[in-house]
Every structure is written in structure tokens, then in C-alpha cells.
């Protein structure tokens, strides 16, 4: 039997083996943590060679801090971070609905609820802006915040007041030229245009509730269209215009903040 005491391992070898084991443990721990959460750069990368840092950054994804060819993390300077904060517009849009949607409702209620949500988004475009800002033109077209709300009322009338009922545009009092639905009269204000939109929507609901989803009207260009399709189309149209308005609002708020210094 070999007497281990006669062949003791040199102290240097013990130290080297312990160091290797510790390095492997640290690398394994970092990689395991990166699979379950996104650690900070200081925790995940400190004390590891460039190759290990590169593997960790690869696992963390595009959101991880960029590294140079030497593996050293590039941190933004204080001036660069401050400049980015000044340039980025503040998030002032009221887009969060705190009410839990009814995700198991009937088809009819789902359509009605989604249309109501998008109508509310259209009205929110005018929250917190001045009369001048609501009329401000930021694009080559006639699109303005106030014009979008006015056009949304026009769209409600075209589909629910004209197409569904069989009346003419002249009878309802809506223009034939879509551009006219964006044009603002001298006496149009945030209050007057918003109230007009609310009244138009209330009349749309009253007319629609008298019909089944399968009931059809005749559109001047598309021909027969049932109420179900009208609901879906109006949800899509108002959501699209609310998105247009969000972009205009961000530009307006950013310009206001820049002017304020």
C-alpha cells in the first residue's frame, strides 16, 4: 500500500488547483445567473477574462453594455447621458387604461368595448395641449391634433349615420371631400370639437344598437357592408389615427420642453 505521506503534493500545486477550481466556479455562476436574470455589468463581468465577458454579453442580448476589443466595458459619459435625456421627449401620453378588459365577452360587447376604448384614445389626444398646439401643423398634410378628432367624427358619421341608415351625406351634413373633414373652422376649439365628437359617437351607438351585426348597409364604393365589418373598420381607423396623434403630441411636448429650457 502506498504511503501518501511519503509523496505529499507540493504546496504550489495545491494552490494552482484551488485557483483553477475557483475560476471555474465563478464562470459557471455567471453563466447560470445570465440564464435566469439580466445581471448588471459590474456583477456579471468584473474579474473575468475578455473571452468570458464576451460569452456573458452574448447571453444577455442586445441590451447589454457594449465592450471594446479589449473587453473593457464602455460606459456613457455623464455629458452624453445628459444630452440624451434632453433630446428624448418625455412620456406624457395618457395611454394606460386601468380598467381590466372583459376578455371573455360576447362578440357584440367586444366590438362595442374596443370601439369605445379607441374613441377615448382619440379624445385624449387633446388632453393638456393649448389651442395653438392643437391646431399646429407639423406634417405636409392637413393633419393636426384638432383635425384628427374632427376627422374621427366624420368617419363615425360616414359609416354609422350614412352607410348603415341609407341616408345621404348631404342629409347628415358631412362633406364629400375627405380633406374637408380635417380642415378647421376659425371657431373650432378643443372644447367644441371634443363635444361634437362625443355627440356624434352617442348617435352612432343609438343607430347601431337598433341593428344586428348581420344587418347591412350600402357604401358608395364598397357596396354591401354589414354592421360587424363597420365596427371592425372603425376600431382599426380610430386606432390608426390615435397613433398618428401620439406622434404629433410627442413632437409638440418635446418642442415645449426644449423652449422651456
XYZ file of N, CA and C in Angstrom:
783
model
N 0.859 -1.194 0.000
C 0.000 0.000 0.000
C 0.885 1.231 0.000
N 0.417 2.203 -0.871
C 1.235 3.406 -0.978
C 1.014 4.271 0.249
N 2.123 4.768 0.762
C 2.060 5.687 1.890
C 1.985 7.100 1.338
N 0.767 7.719 1.415
C 0.605 9.048 0.824
C 1.455 10.079 1.530
N 1.786 9.806 2.766
C 2.595 10.790 3.488
C 3.993 10.881 2.932
N 4.420 9.814 2.183
C 5.757 9.849 1.605
C 5.798 10.662 0.314
N 4.639 10.929 -0.274
C 4.618 11.695 -1.527
C 3.620 12.847 -1.407
N 3.909 13.767 -0.554
C 2.976 14.899 -0.387
C 2.935 15.760 -1.652
N 1.739 16.301 -1.968
C 1.622 17.177 -3.130
C 2.279 18.508 -2.800
N 3.053 19.025 -3.709
C 3.727 20.307 -3.433
C 2.703 21.390 -3.126
N 2.995 22.261 -2.221
C 2.066 23.359 -1.871
C 1.678 24.191 -3.079
N 2.601 24.432 -4.009
C 2.301 25.245 -5.191
C 1.216 24.601 -6.038
N 1.267 23.267 -6.157
C 0.258 22.556 -6.956
C -1.110 22.685 -6.320
N -1.148 22.561 -4.964
C -2.427 22.740 -4.274
C -3.001 24.124 -4.562
N -2.168 25.120 -4.478
C -2.630 26.499 -4.710
C -3.136 26.672 -6.129
N -2.404 26.056 -7.106
C -2.839 26.186 -8.502
C -4.161 25.504 -8.747
N -4.353 24.299 -8.171
C -5.619 23.587 -8.375
C -6.782 24.354 -7.760
N -6.542 24.886 -6.566
C -7.608 25.666 -5.915
C -7.983 26.880 -6.736
N -7.002 27.553 -7.299
C -7.263 28.744 -8.117
C -8.078 28.391 -9.343
N -7.734 27.263 -10.002
C -8.473 26.840 -11.198
C -9.926 26.521 -10.860
N -10.091 25.777 -9.723
C -11.458 25.441 -9.332
C -12.275 26.694 -9.053
N -11.685 27.680 -8.389
C -12.397 28.921 -8.077
C -12.777 29.679 -9.340
N -11.852 29.701 -10.330
C -12.158 30.386 -11.584
C -13.306 29.707 -12.307
N -13.290 28.338 -12.310
C -14.379 27.627 -12.977
C -15.711 27.893 -12.279
N -15.685 27.917 -10.924
C -16.919 28.183 -10.187
C -17.465 29.573 -10.523
N -16.559 30.588 -10.588
C -17.023 31.946 -10.880
C -17.636 32.022 -12.267
N -16.978 31.414 -13.269
C -17.502 31.447 -14.641
C -18.837 30.731 -14.729
N -18.933 29.559 -14.048
C -20.196 28.808 -14.081
C -21.314 29.596 -13.422
N -21.014 30.257 -12.301
C -22.037 31.040 -11.601
C -22.555 32.172 -12.458
N -21.649 32.866 -13.155
C -22.057 33.988 -14.009
C -22.959 33.515 -15.124
N -22.585 32.393 -15.770
C -23.392 31.892 -16.889
C -24.752 31.413 -16.416
N -24.809 30.778 -15.215
C -26.097 30.338 -14.686
C -26.988 31.525 -14.359
N -26.413 32.590 -13.783
C -27.207 33.770 -13.458
C -27.733 34.435 -14.714
N -26.936 34.423 -15.788
C -27.364 35.090 -17.021
C -28.535 34.392 -17.671
N -28.738 33.082 -17.353
C -29.877 32.364 -17.926
C -31.182 32.741 -17.246
N -31.131 33.170 -15.996
C -32.352 33.424 -15.236
C -32.653 34.896 -15.058
N -31.683 35.779 -15.158
C -31.932 37.202 -14.998
C -30.853 37.974 -15.740
N -31.043 39.251 -15.859
C -30.075 40.112 -16.522
C -29.245 40.831 -15.463
N -28.117 40.284 -15.086
C -27.312 40.920 -14.050
C -26.706 42.204 -14.561
N -26.314 43.053 -13.625
C -25.649 44.277 -14.014
C -24.263 43.961 -14.526
N -23.722 44.894 -15.277
C -22.392 44.686 -15.842
C -21.357 44.477 -14.753
N -21.474 45.254 -13.668
C -20.473 45.150 -12.614
C -20.452 43.764 -11.998
N -21.629 43.148 -11.811
C -21.696 41.823 -11.202
C -21.290 40.747 -12.180
N -21.781 40.844 -13.413
C -21.605 39.751 -14.363
C -20.213 39.704 -14.964
N -19.557 40.839 -15.118
C -18.339 40.870 -15.919
C -17.066 41.138 -15.127
N -17.184 41.665 -13.936
C -15.977 42.006 -13.201
C -15.178 40.762 -12.860
N -13.871 40.840 -13.046
C -12.984 39.772 -12.626
C -12.862 38.623 -13.583
N -13.428 38.695 -14.778
C -13.362 37.606 -15.729
C -12.624 38.048 -16.982
N -11.941 37.121 -17.626
C -11.200 37.475 -18.834
C -12.135 37.907 -19.942
N -11.554 38.491 -20.998
C -12.348 39.055 -22.092
C -13.223 38.012 -22.754
N -12.718 36.786 -22.937
C -13.499 35.742 -23.605
C -14.750 35.412 -22.811
N -14.608 35.323 -21.476
C -15.772 35.037 -20.642
C -16.761 36.180 -20.691
N -16.252 37.418 -20.649
C -17.143 38.572 -20.719
C -17.914 38.588 -22.021
N -17.262 38.237 -23.117
C -17.933 38.215 -24.418
C -19.057 37.198 -24.434
N -18.820 36.007 -23.807
C -19.870 34.993 -23.763
C -21.056 35.476 -22.940
N -20.774 36.148 -21.817
C -21.848 36.643 -20.966
C -22.655 37.703 -21.692
N -21.982 38.642 -22.364
C -22.680 39.686 -23.109
C -23.545 39.075 -24.187
N -23.024 38.014 -24.843
C -23.809 37.342 -25.876
C -25.083 36.756 -25.302
N -24.998 36.187 -24.086
C -26.189 35.611 -23.457
C -27.161 36.691 -23.005
N -26.649 37.829 -22.589
C -27.519 38.892 -22.108
C -28.295 39.544 -23.231
N -27.791 39.509 -24.442
C -28.524 40.059 -25.574
C -28.116 41.481 -25.883
N -28.935 42.103 -26.761
C -28.593 43.421 -27.274
C -28.630 44.486 -26.200
N -29.334 44.231 -25.092
C -29.450 45.241 -24.059
C -28.207 45.368 -23.199
N -27.249 44.468 -23.339
C -26.052 44.520 -22.517
C -25.146 45.643 -22.973
N -24.327 46.206 -22.076
C -23.417 47.281 -22.453
C -22.415 46.805 -23.492
N -22.076 47.668 -24.409
C -21.103 47.327 -25.440
C -19.705 47.279 -24.835
N -18.865 46.420 -25.401
C -17.494 46.331 -24.948
C -16.571 46.644 -26.093
N -15.375 47.097 -25.780
C -14.378 47.372 -26.801
C -13.661 46.087 -27.160
N -12.701 46.177 -28.074
C -11.957 44.988 -28.489
C -11.106 44.440 -27.359
N -10.851 45.242 -26.347
C -10.064 44.764 -25.210
C -10.932 44.102 -24.158
N -12.262 44.119 -24.372
C -13.155 43.512 -23.396
C -13.584 44.458 -22.307
N -13.093 45.691 -22.323
C -13.441 46.649 -21.283
C -14.782 47.299 -21.601
N -15.638 47.393 -20.610
C -16.984 47.927 -20.813
C -16.918 49.424 -21.070
N -17.624 49.850 -22.136
C -17.704 51.273 -22.437
C -18.917 51.864 -21.741
N -18.687 52.777 -20.847
C -19.795 53.418 -20.154
C -20.012 54.811 -20.747
N -21.285 55.219 -20.927
C -21.526 56.549 -21.471
C -21.042 57.619 -20.515
N -20.509 58.685 -21.074
C -20.054 59.784 -20.243
C -21.255 60.506 -19.656
N -21.001 61.265 -18.608
C -22.095 61.997 -17.973
C -22.696 63.013 -18.925
N -21.857 63.672 -19.740
C -22.364 64.652 -20.699
C -23.249 63.986 -21.743
N -22.838 62.794 -22.224
C -23.632 62.090 -23.238
C -24.974 61.666 -22.675
N -24.978 61.186 -21.438
C -26.235 60.767 -20.825
C -27.170 61.955 -20.622
N -26.596 63.090 -20.216
C -27.424 64.281 -20.023
C -28.000 64.770 -21.336
N -27.190 64.704 -22.410
C -27.672 65.131 -23.723
C -28.801 64.244 -24.206
N -28.663 62.932 -23.992
C -29.718 62.006 -24.408
C -31.007 62.288 -23.655
N -30.875 62.643 -22.381
C -32.073 62.939 -21.587
C -32.760 64.199 -22.092
N -31.961 65.194 -22.524
C -32.555 66.429 -23.019
C -33.252 66.215 -24.347
N -32.664 65.379 -25.217
C -33.217 65.187 -26.553
C -34.474 64.344 -26.514
N -34.493 63.283 -25.693
C -35.633 62.360 -25.672
C -36.869 63.055 -25.117
N -37.998 63.019 -25.842
C -39.220 63.639 -25.328
C -39.752 62.879 -24.134
N -40.317 63.607 -23.203
C -40.884 62.964 -22.028
C -42.167 62.245 -22.399
N -42.412 61.140 -21.715
C -43.616 60.359 -21.983
C -44.781 60.989 -21.233
N -45.597 61.768 -21.939
C -46.707 62.450 -21.296
C -48.046 61.955 -21.808
N -48.054 60.960 -22.673
C -49.292 60.481 -23.265
C -50.052 59.613 -22.275
N -51.332 59.862 -22.151
C -52.164 59.089 -21.230
C -52.725 57.891 -21.969
N -51.941 56.833 -22.056
C -52.315 55.686 -22.869
C -52.683 54.467 -22.028
N -52.617 54.579 -20.721
C -52.838 53.409 -19.873
C -54.280 53.388 -19.385
N -54.977 52.312 -19.687
C -56.341 52.121 -19.202
C -56.282 51.192 -17.996
N -56.642 51.725 -16.828
C -56.514 50.949 -15.590
C -57.611 49.898 -15.448
N -58.673 50.005 -16.231
C -59.764 49.043 -16.131
C -59.397 47.746 -16.846
N -59.683 46.639 -16.194
C -59.389 45.340 -16.792
C -60.414 45.045 -17.881
N -59.977 44.740 -19.105
C -60.933 44.476 -20.185
C -61.652 43.154 -19.977
N -62.855 43.083 -20.498
C -63.633 41.848 -20.436
C -63.200 40.975 -21.609
N -62.285 40.064 -21.350
C -61.686 39.264 -22.427
C -62.485 38.016 -22.778
N -63.622 37.820 -22.122
C -64.470 36.670 -22.449
C -65.882 37.116 -22.819
N -66.023 38.371 -23.220
C -67.343 38.910 -23.539
C -67.853 38.353 -24.861
N -69.115 38.611 -25.127
C -69.704 38.211 -26.401
C -69.087 39.011 -27.538
N -69.324 38.563 -28.746
C -68.776 39.270 -29.906
C -69.256 40.718 -29.943
N -70.528 40.924 -29.752
C -71.091 42.280 -29.826
C -70.469 43.186 -28.764
N -70.397 42.710 -27.531
C -69.835 43.532 -26.455
C -68.352 43.796 -26.684
N -67.632 42.828 -27.211
C -66.212 43.028 -27.501
C -66.023 44.141 -28.521
N -66.809 44.132 -29.574
C -66.710 45.171 -30.600
C -67.065 46.540 -30.032
N -68.133 46.594 -29.260
C -68.563 47.864 -28.670
C -67.505 48.398 -27.707
N -66.940 47.530 -26.867
C -65.936 47.955 -25.888
C -64.666 48.448 -26.566
N -64.188 47.724 -27.567
C -62.959 48.135 -28.248
C -63.152 49.454 -28.986
N -64.313 49.649 -29.577
C -64.580 50.927 -30.236
C -64.608 52.057 -29.214
N -65.227 51.815 -28.062
C -65.265 52.835 -27.009
C -63.862 53.174 -26.517
N -63.003 52.172 -26.380
C -61.624 52.416 -25.945
C -60.894 53.319 -26.928
N -61.054 53.061 -28.212
C -60.346 53.861 -29.210
C -60.945 55.254 -29.358
N -62.237 55.394 -29.124
C -62.820 56.737 -29.081
C -62.201 57.547 -27.948
N -62.012 56.906 -26.808
C -61.391 57.590 -25.672
C -59.961 57.996 -25.992
N -59.235 57.150 -26.731
C -57.865 57.489 -27.116
C -57.847 58.708 -28.029
N -58.820 58.818 -28.908
C -58.906 59.986 -29.786
C -59.096 61.258 -28.966
N -59.977 61.229 -27.995
C -60.215 62.406 -27.165
C -59.000 62.756 -26.316
N -58.240 61.745 -25.887
C -57.065 62.004 -25.052
C -55.970 62.744 -25.816
N -56.040 62.739 -27.131
C -55.029 63.457 -27.907
C -55.012 64.941 -27.562
N -56.134 65.468 -27.122
C -56.235 66.899 -26.831
C -56.006 67.222 -25.362
N -55.743 66.214 -24.535
C -55.501 66.459 -23.116
C -54.197 67.224 -22.920
N -54.266 68.327 -22.191
C -53.058 69.032 -21.792
C -52.379 69.854 -22.864
N -52.998 70.043 -24.020
C -52.396 70.882 -25.063
C -53.171 72.190 -25.157
N -52.500 73.221 -25.655
C -53.143 74.519 -25.817
C -53.913 74.555 -27.134
N -54.703 75.600 -27.313
C -55.447 75.754 -28.565
C -54.485 75.868 -29.743
N -53.399 76.593 -29.536
C -52.414 76.741 -30.618
C -51.752 75.415 -30.934
N -51.403 74.649 -29.909
C -50.767 73.352 -30.131
C -51.722 72.379 -30.816
N -52.995 72.435 -30.468
C -53.977 71.543 -31.084
C -54.139 71.831 -32.572
N -53.884 73.074 -32.982
C -54.010 73.464 -34.383
C -52.673 73.409 -35.131
N -51.597 73.178 -34.424
C -50.261 73.280 -35.030
C -50.075 72.234 -36.118
N -49.557 72.671 -37.260
C -49.302 71.777 -38.393
C -47.842 71.347 -38.366
N -47.604 70.051 -38.282
C -46.244 69.516 -38.202
C -45.897 68.619 -39.384
N -46.850 68.362 -40.257
C -46.642 67.491 -41.420
C -47.204 68.186 -42.652
N -46.784 67.763 -43.851
C -47.257 68.434 -45.074
C -48.762 68.325 -45.296
N -49.400 67.300 -44.745
C -50.840 67.125 -44.944
C -51.618 68.059 -44.020
N -52.934 67.934 -44.035
C -53.804 68.756 -43.192
C -53.913 68.223 -41.769
N -53.173 67.184 -41.440
C -53.309 66.517 -40.145
C -52.806 67.392 -39.000
N -53.677 67.634 -38.046
C -53.346 68.283 -36.776
C -54.072 67.506 -35.679
N -53.736 67.790 -34.438
C -54.427 67.097 -33.351
C -55.927 67.391 -33.378
N -56.276 68.653 -33.527
C -57.688 69.015 -33.562
C -58.355 68.470 -34.823
N -57.618 68.491 -35.936
C -58.155 67.956 -37.176
C -58.402 66.460 -37.118
N -57.565 65.729 -36.378
C -57.770 64.285 -36.238
C -59.072 63.973 -35.508
N -59.361 64.730 -34.463
C -60.607 64.498 -33.727
C -61.807 64.854 -34.600
N -61.670 65.931 -35.360
C -62.762 66.327 -36.256
C -62.977 65.275 -37.349
N -61.882 64.728 -37.873
C -61.992 63.687 -38.896
C -62.593 62.409 -38.311
N -62.269 62.094 -37.062
C -62.829 60.897 -36.428
C -64.354 60.993 -36.355
N -64.870 62.189 -36.082
C -66.322 62.379 -36.078
C -66.890 62.171 -37.478
N -66.175 62.643 -38.475
C -66.585 62.450 -39.872
C -66.673 60.962 -40.202
N -65.679 60.186 -39.789
C -65.673 58.748 -40.073
C -66.851 58.050 -39.395
N -67.137 58.425 -38.156
C -68.299 57.859 -37.458
C -69.578 58.115 -38.258
N -69.713 59.324 -38.761
C -70.927 59.680 -39.495
C -71.024 58.934 -40.820
N -69.897 58.800 -41.521
C -69.920 58.119 -42.816
C -70.413 56.688 -42.663
N -69.929 55.994 -41.635
C -70.271 54.573 -41.516
C -71.584 54.329 -40.791
N -71.780 54.941 -39.642
C -72.975 54.642 -38.857
C -74.183 55.501 -39.239
N -73.952 56.762 -39.592
C -75.065 57.669 -39.869
C -75.505 57.613 -41.331
N -74.568 57.310 -42.233
C -74.881 57.288 -43.667
C -75.003 55.855 -44.177
N -73.911 55.102 -44.108
C -73.898 53.758 -44.698
C -74.917 52.833 -44.042
N -74.980 52.841 -42.723
C -75.880 51.926 -42.024
C -77.350 52.300 -42.215
N -77.645 53.596 -42.242
C -79.046 54.037 -42.291
C -79.570 54.235 -43.703
N -78.676 54.388 -44.677
C -79.126 54.626 -46.043
C -79.350 56.085 -46.374
N -79.044 56.983 -45.451
C -79.183 58.406 -45.743
C -78.004 58.886 -46.582
N -78.117 60.085 -47.130
C -77.041 60.660 -47.930
C -76.140 61.517 -47.040
N -74.971 61.826 -47.550
C -74.057 62.689 -46.798
C -74.650 64.082 -46.642
N -75.344 64.537 -47.664
C -75.963 65.862 -47.580
C -77.008 65.903 -46.472
N -77.768 64.827 -46.333
C -78.784 64.769 -45.283
C -78.161 64.771 -43.895
N -77.031 64.107 -43.774
C -76.361 64.027 -42.472
C -75.533 65.277 -42.205
N -75.077 65.934 -43.277
C -74.275 67.142 -43.122
C -72.788 66.891 -43.029
N -72.299 65.899 -43.782
C -70.861 65.618 -43.809
C -70.326 65.908 -45.210
N -69.073 66.334 -45.312
C -68.517 66.689 -46.622
C -68.265 65.465 -47.489
N -68.234 65.691 -48.795
C -67.899 64.617 -49.734
C -66.394 64.452 -49.876
N -65.652 65.544 -49.694
C -64.192 65.516 -49.809
C -63.592 65.208 -48.439
N -62.808 64.138 -48.375
C -62.235 63.731 -47.088
C -61.306 64.796 -46.516
N -60.642 65.572 -47.387
C -59.757 66.628 -46.888
C -60.525 67.661 -46.071
N -61.777 67.898 -46.454
C -62.578 68.876 -45.716
C -62.844 68.433 -44.282
N -62.762 67.129 -44.031
C -63.006 66.646 -42.666
C -61.858 66.986 -41.728
N -60.695 67.343 -42.281
C -59.544 67.734 -41.465
C -59.430 69.254 -41.319
N -60.101 69.983 -42.183
C -59.975 71.444 -42.167
C -60.687 72.031 -40.953
N -60.044 73.028 -40.352
C -60.574 73.632 -39.132
C -61.216 74.974 -39.442
N -62.375 75.192 -38.865
C -63.044 76.485 -38.973
C -62.449 77.440 -37.944
N -62.553 78.751 -38.180
C -61.983 79.708 -37.219
C -62.524 79.541 -35.804
N -63.773 79.106 -35.681
C -64.361 78.979 -34.343
C -64.241 77.579 -33.755
N -63.510 76.681 -34.410
C -63.274 75.351 -33.842
C -62.321 75.461 -32.656
N -62.696 74.878 -31.539
C -61.849 74.868 -30.347
C -61.750 73.443 -29.818
N -60.855 73.241 -28.870
C -60.732 71.921 -28.250
C -62.061 71.499 -27.639
N -62.706 72.424 -26.950
C -63.971 72.099 -26.288
C -65.070 71.795 -27.298
N -65.192 72.620 -28.336
C -66.289 72.434 -29.291
C -66.112 71.181 -30.130
N -64.890 70.919 -30.591
C -64.641 69.735 -31.415
C -64.786 68.465 -30.582
N -64.325 68.496 -29.334
C -64.458 67.323 -28.461
C -65.923 67.018 -28.184
N -66.701 68.043 -27.886
C -68.117 67.834 -27.597
C -68.860 67.342 -28.832
N -68.517 67.873 -29.996
C -69.141 67.403 -31.234
C -68.842 65.926 -31.467
N -67.607 65.520 -31.200
C -67.237 64.116 -31.371
C -68.034 63.228 -30.415
N -68.188 63.659 -29.172
C -68.960 62.870 -28.203
C -70.411 62.710 -28.658
N -70.995 63.772 -29.154
C -72.386 63.704 -29.603
C -72.538 62.788 -30.811
N -71.586 62.867 -31.735
C -71.625 62.003 -32.913
C -71.515 60.538 -32.495
N -70.622 60.241 -31.559
C -70.450 58.857 -31.094
C -71.706 58.348 -30.398
N -72.346 59.201 -29.619
C -73.580 58.795 -28.945
C -74.665 58.465 -29.968
N -74.755 59.257 -31.028
C -75.729 58.977 -32.081
C -75.360 57.703 -32.838
N -74.070 57.476 -33.057
C -73.627 56.239 -33.704
C -74.072 55.026 -32.900
N -73.887 55.086 -31.584
C -74.292 53.968 -30.724
C -75.800 53.743 -30.794
N -76.555 54.817 -30.765
C -78.015 54.686 -30.807
C -78.462 54.015 -32.107
N -77.856 54.420 -33.226
C -78.223 53.840 -34.517
C -77.792 52.378 -34.613
N -76.586 52.081 -34.139
C -76.066 50.715 -34.254
C -76.838 49.738 -33.381
N -77.264 50.181 -32.207
C -77.951 49.275 -31.292
C -79.308 48.821 -31.823
N -79.818 49.512 -32.817
C -81.085 49.104 -33.429
C -80.898 48.022 -34.490
N -79.651 47.606 -34.716
C -79.369 46.645 -35.789
C -78.603 45.446 -35.245
N -78.754 44.315 -35.934
C -77.936 43.135 -35.666
C -76.617 43.261 -36.413
N -75.625 42.484 -35.985
C -74.323 42.535 -36.643
C -74.402 42.105 -38.102
N -75.375 41.291 -38.444
C -75.505 40.808 -39.821
C -76.247 41.791 -40.721
N -76.865 42.821 -40.139
C -77.582 43.807 -40.952
C -76.591 44.568 -41.825
N -76.999 44.869 -43.044
C -76.092 45.507 -43.994
C -76.581 46.887 -44.403
N -75.605 47.707 -44.765
C -75.864 48.986 -45.404
C -75.088 49.006 -46.700
N -75.267 50.066 -47.483
C -74.594 50.148 -48.776
C -73.615 51.314 -48.777
N -72.345 50.988 -48.948
C -71.306 52.009 -49.050
C -71.175 52.428 -50.503
N -70.902 53.714 -50.729
C -70.888 54.232 -52.101
C -69.792 53.606 -52.949
N -68.764 53.064 -52.314
C -67.662 52.476 -53.077
C -67.560 50.968 -52.883
N -67.800 50.469 -51.677
C -67.625 49.046 -51.371
C -68.881 48.217 -51.608
N -70.014 48.870 -51.693
C -71.252 48.111 -51.848
C -71.778 47.641 -50.507
N -72.416 46.449 -50.442
C -72.999 45.964 -49.181
C -71.927 45.740 -48.105
N -72.191 46.269 -46.927
C -71.278 46.133 -45.785
C -72.130 45.853 -44.555
N -71.781 44.786 -43.797
C -72.588 44.524 -42.602
C -72.050 45.294 -41.395
N -72.869 45.358 -40.363
C -72.520 46.153 -39.183
C -71.276 45.613 -38.501
N -71.090 44.309 -38.516
C -69.894 43.718 -37.918
C -68.635 44.320 -38.551
N -68.624 44.384 -39.872
C -67.463 44.932 -40.573
C -67.287 46.412 -40.251
N -68.387 47.141 -40.120
C -68.294 48.568 -39.783
C -67.627 48.765 -38.429
N -68.016 47.938 -37.448
C -67.376 48.018 -36.134
C -65.873 47.775 -36.251
N -65.503 46.705 -36.929
C -64.085 46.360 -37.049
C -63.328 47.467 -37.770
N -63.915 47.996 -38.829
C -63.244 49.057 -39.581
C -63.059 50.309 -38.728
N -64.076 50.687 -37.967
C -63.955 51.885 -37.144
C -62.943 51.693 -36.022
N -62.871 50.503 -35.445
C -61.838 50.222 -34.438
C -60.459 50.411 -35.053
N -60.271 49.859 -36.242
C -58.979 49.978 -36.935
C -58.671 51.426 -37.280
N -59.648 52.154 -37.788
C -59.397 53.531 -38.224
C -59.080 54.447 -37.058
N -59.840 54.350 -35.984
C -59.578 55.211 -34.834
C -58.258 54.861 -34.164
N -57.914 53.576 -34.101
C -56.621 53.185 -33.521
C -55.472 53.754 -34.344
N -55.612 53.710 -35.654
C -54.566 54.241 -36.538
C -54.408 55.747 -36.348
N -55.519 56.464 -36.295
C -55.440 57.916 -36.130
C -54.959 58.296 -34.728
N -55.285 57.495 -33.730
C -54.754 57.751 -32.388
C -53.233 57.620 -32.390
N -52.714 56.661 -33.157
C -51.260 56.527 -33.286
C -50.640 57.722 -33.982
N -51.301 58.209 -35.040
C -50.814 59.427 -35.695
C -50.757 60.582 -34.688
N -51.824 60.703 -33.905
C -51.877 61.784 -32.932
C -50.818 61.667 -31.857
N -50.489 60.453 -31.441
C -49.429 60.261 -30.449
C -48.108 60.840 -30.933
N -47.807 60.619 -32.208
C -46.553 61.134 -32.762
C -46.563 62.659 -32.755
N -47.686 63.258 -33.150
C -47.781 64.715 -33.121
C -47.635 65.239 -31.699
N -48.270 64.573 -30.740
C -48.164 65.003 -29.341
C -46.725 64.950 -28.848
N -46.008 63.891 -29.187
C -44.615 63.779 -28.751
C -43.781 64.925 -29.307
N -44.017 65.290 -30.559
C -43.287 66.411 -31.144
C -43.647 67.723 -30.457
N -44.921 67.901 -30.170
C -45.368 69.137 -29.526
C -44.807 69.251 -28.115
N -44.870 68.178 -27.345
C -44.361 68.214 -25.971
C -42.850 68.402 -25.958
N -42.154 67.752 -26.901
C -40.698 67.908 -26.972
C -40.331 69.351 -27.295
N -41.057 69.973 -28.221
C -40.787 71.373 -28.562
C -41.083 72.282 -27.375
N -42.122 71.964 -26.631
C -42.464 72.765 -25.452
C -41.372 72.655 -24.397
N -40.875 71.441 -24.154
C -39.818 71.243 -23.165
C -38.527 71.934 -23.584
N -38.215 71.858 -24.895
C -36.991 72.498 -25.382
C -37.072 74.013 -25.220
N -38.235 74.569 -25.467
C -38.414 76.017 -25.325
C -38.310 76.445 -23.874
N -38.796 75.576 -22.972
C -38.743 75.897 -21.545
C -37.325 75.806 -21.001
N -36.426 75.165 -21.769
C -35.037 75.059 -21.349
C -34.779 73.852 -20.522
